[in-house]
PDB file of C-alpha atoms in Angstrom:
ATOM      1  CA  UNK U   1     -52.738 -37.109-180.611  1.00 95.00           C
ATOM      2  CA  UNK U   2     -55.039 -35.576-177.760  1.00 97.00           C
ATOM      3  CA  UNK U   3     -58.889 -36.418-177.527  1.00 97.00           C
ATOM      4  CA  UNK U   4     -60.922 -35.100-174.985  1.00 96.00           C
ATOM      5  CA  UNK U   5     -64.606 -35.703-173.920  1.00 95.00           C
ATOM      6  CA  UNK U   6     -65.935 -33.594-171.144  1.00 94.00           C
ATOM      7  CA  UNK U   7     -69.320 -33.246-169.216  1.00 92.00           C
ATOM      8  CA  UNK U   8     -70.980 -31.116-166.572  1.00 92.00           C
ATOM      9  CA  UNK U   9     -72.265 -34.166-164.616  1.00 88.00           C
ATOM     10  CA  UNK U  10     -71.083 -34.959-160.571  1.00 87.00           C
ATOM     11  CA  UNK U  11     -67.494 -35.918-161.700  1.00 89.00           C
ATOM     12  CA  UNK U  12     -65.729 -38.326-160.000  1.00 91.00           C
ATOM     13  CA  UNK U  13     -63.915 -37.461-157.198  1.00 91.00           C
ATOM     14  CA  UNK U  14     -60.342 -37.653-157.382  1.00 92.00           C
ATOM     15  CA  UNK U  15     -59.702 -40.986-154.523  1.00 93.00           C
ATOM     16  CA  UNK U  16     -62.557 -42.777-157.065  1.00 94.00           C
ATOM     17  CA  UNK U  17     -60.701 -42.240-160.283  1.00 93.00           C
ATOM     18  CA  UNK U  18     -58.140 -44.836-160.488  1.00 93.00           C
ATOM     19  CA  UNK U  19     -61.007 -47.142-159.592  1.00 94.00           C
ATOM     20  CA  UNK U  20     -63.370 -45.546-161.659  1.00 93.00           C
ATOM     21  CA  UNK U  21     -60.904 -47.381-164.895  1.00 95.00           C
ATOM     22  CA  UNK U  22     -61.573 -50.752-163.491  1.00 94.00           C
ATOM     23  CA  UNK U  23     -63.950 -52.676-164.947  1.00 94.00           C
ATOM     24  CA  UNK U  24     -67.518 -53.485-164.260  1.00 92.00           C
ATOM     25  CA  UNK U  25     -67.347 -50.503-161.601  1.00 90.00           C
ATOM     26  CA  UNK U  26     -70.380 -48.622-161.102  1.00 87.00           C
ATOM     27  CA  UNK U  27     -69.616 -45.774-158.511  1.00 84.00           C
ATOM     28  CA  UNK U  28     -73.310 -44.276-158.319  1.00 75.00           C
ATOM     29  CA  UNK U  29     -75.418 -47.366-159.501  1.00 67.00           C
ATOM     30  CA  UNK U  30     -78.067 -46.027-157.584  1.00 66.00           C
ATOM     31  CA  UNK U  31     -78.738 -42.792-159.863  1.00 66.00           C
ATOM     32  CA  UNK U  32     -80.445 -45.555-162.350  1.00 61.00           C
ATOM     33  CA  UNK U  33     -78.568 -44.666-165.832  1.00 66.00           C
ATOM     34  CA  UNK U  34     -77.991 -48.104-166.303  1.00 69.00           C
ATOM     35  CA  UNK U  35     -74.660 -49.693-167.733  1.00 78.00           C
ATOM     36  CA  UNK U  36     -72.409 -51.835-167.212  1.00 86.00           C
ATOM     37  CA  UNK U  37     -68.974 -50.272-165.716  1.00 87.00           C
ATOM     38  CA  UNK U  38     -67.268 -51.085-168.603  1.00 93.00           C
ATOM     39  CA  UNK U  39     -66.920 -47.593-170.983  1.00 92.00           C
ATOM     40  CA  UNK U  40     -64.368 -46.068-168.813  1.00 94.00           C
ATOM     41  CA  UNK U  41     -62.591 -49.060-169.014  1.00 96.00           C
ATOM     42  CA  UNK U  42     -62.345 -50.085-172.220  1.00 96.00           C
ATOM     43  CA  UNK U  43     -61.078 -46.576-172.961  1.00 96.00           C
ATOM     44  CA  UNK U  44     -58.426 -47.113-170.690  1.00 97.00           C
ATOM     45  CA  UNK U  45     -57.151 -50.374-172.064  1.00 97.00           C
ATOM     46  CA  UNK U  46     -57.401 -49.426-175.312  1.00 97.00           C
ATOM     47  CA  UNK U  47     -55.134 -46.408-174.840  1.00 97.00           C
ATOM     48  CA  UNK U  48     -52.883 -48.247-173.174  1.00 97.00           C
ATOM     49  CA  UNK U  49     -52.676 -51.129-175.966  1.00 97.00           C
ATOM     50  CA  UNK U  50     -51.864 -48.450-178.407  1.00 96.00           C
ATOM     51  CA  UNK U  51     -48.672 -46.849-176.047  1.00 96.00           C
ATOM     52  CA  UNK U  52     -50.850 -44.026-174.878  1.00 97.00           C
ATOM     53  CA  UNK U  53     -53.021 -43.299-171.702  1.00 97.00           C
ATOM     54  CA  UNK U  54     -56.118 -42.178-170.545  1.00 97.00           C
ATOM     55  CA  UNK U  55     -56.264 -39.587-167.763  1.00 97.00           C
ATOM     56  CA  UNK U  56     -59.525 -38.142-165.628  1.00 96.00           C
ATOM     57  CA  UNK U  57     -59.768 -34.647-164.314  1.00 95.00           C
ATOM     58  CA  UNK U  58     -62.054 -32.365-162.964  1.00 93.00           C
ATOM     59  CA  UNK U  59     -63.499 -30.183-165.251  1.00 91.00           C
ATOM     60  CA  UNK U  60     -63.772 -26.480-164.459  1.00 86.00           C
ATOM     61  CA  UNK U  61     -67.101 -25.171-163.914  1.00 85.00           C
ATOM     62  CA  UNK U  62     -67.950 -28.925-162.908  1.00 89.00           C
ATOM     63  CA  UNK U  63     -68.317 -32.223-164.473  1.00 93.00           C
ATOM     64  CA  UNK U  64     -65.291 -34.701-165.825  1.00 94.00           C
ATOM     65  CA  UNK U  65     -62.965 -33.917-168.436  1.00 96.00           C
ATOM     66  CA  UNK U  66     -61.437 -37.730-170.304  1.00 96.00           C
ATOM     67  CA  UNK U  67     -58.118 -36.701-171.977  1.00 97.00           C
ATOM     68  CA  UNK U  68     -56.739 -39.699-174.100  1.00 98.00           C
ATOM     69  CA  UNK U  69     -53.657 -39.160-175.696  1.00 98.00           C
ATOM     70  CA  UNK U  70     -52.259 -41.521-177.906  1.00 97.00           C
ATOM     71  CA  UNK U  71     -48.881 -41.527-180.216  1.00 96.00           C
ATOM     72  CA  UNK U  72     -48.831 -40.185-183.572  1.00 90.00           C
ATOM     73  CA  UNK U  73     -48.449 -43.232-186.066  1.00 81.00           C
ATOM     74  CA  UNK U  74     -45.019 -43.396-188.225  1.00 74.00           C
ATOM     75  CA  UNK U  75     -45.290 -42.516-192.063  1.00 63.00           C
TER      76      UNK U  75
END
């Protein structure tokens, strides 16, 4: 199963995206949108719990595109 979430923000560029999963990382705290570092994250390590993964890309036209993909359940 494939989710994605996409945006037409800044994006992350691509030497800040491993650390971009890392928690309590803020990479622009200075634009003021508050937070915590921790969405990203969480995402992440919940993907990973359940056998799947969590990948960041650059979106075309702009922004960040979030593709988790996680394995289809038995039954």
């Amino acid at each position: 199963v494939v989710a994605e979430v996409s945006d037409a923000g800044p994006g992350i560029a691509p030497g800040d995206r491993a650390r971009a999963l890392a928690p309590f990382v803020q990479l622009n705290p200075a634009r003021g949108r508050g937070g915590t570092g921790l969405g990203l994250a969480i995402a992440a390590r919940f993907a990973e719990a359940s056998g799947g993964s969590l990948a960041l890309e650059e979106r075309p036209g702009g922004g960040l595109l979030a593709r988790m993909a996680l394995p289809r359940g038995q039954g």
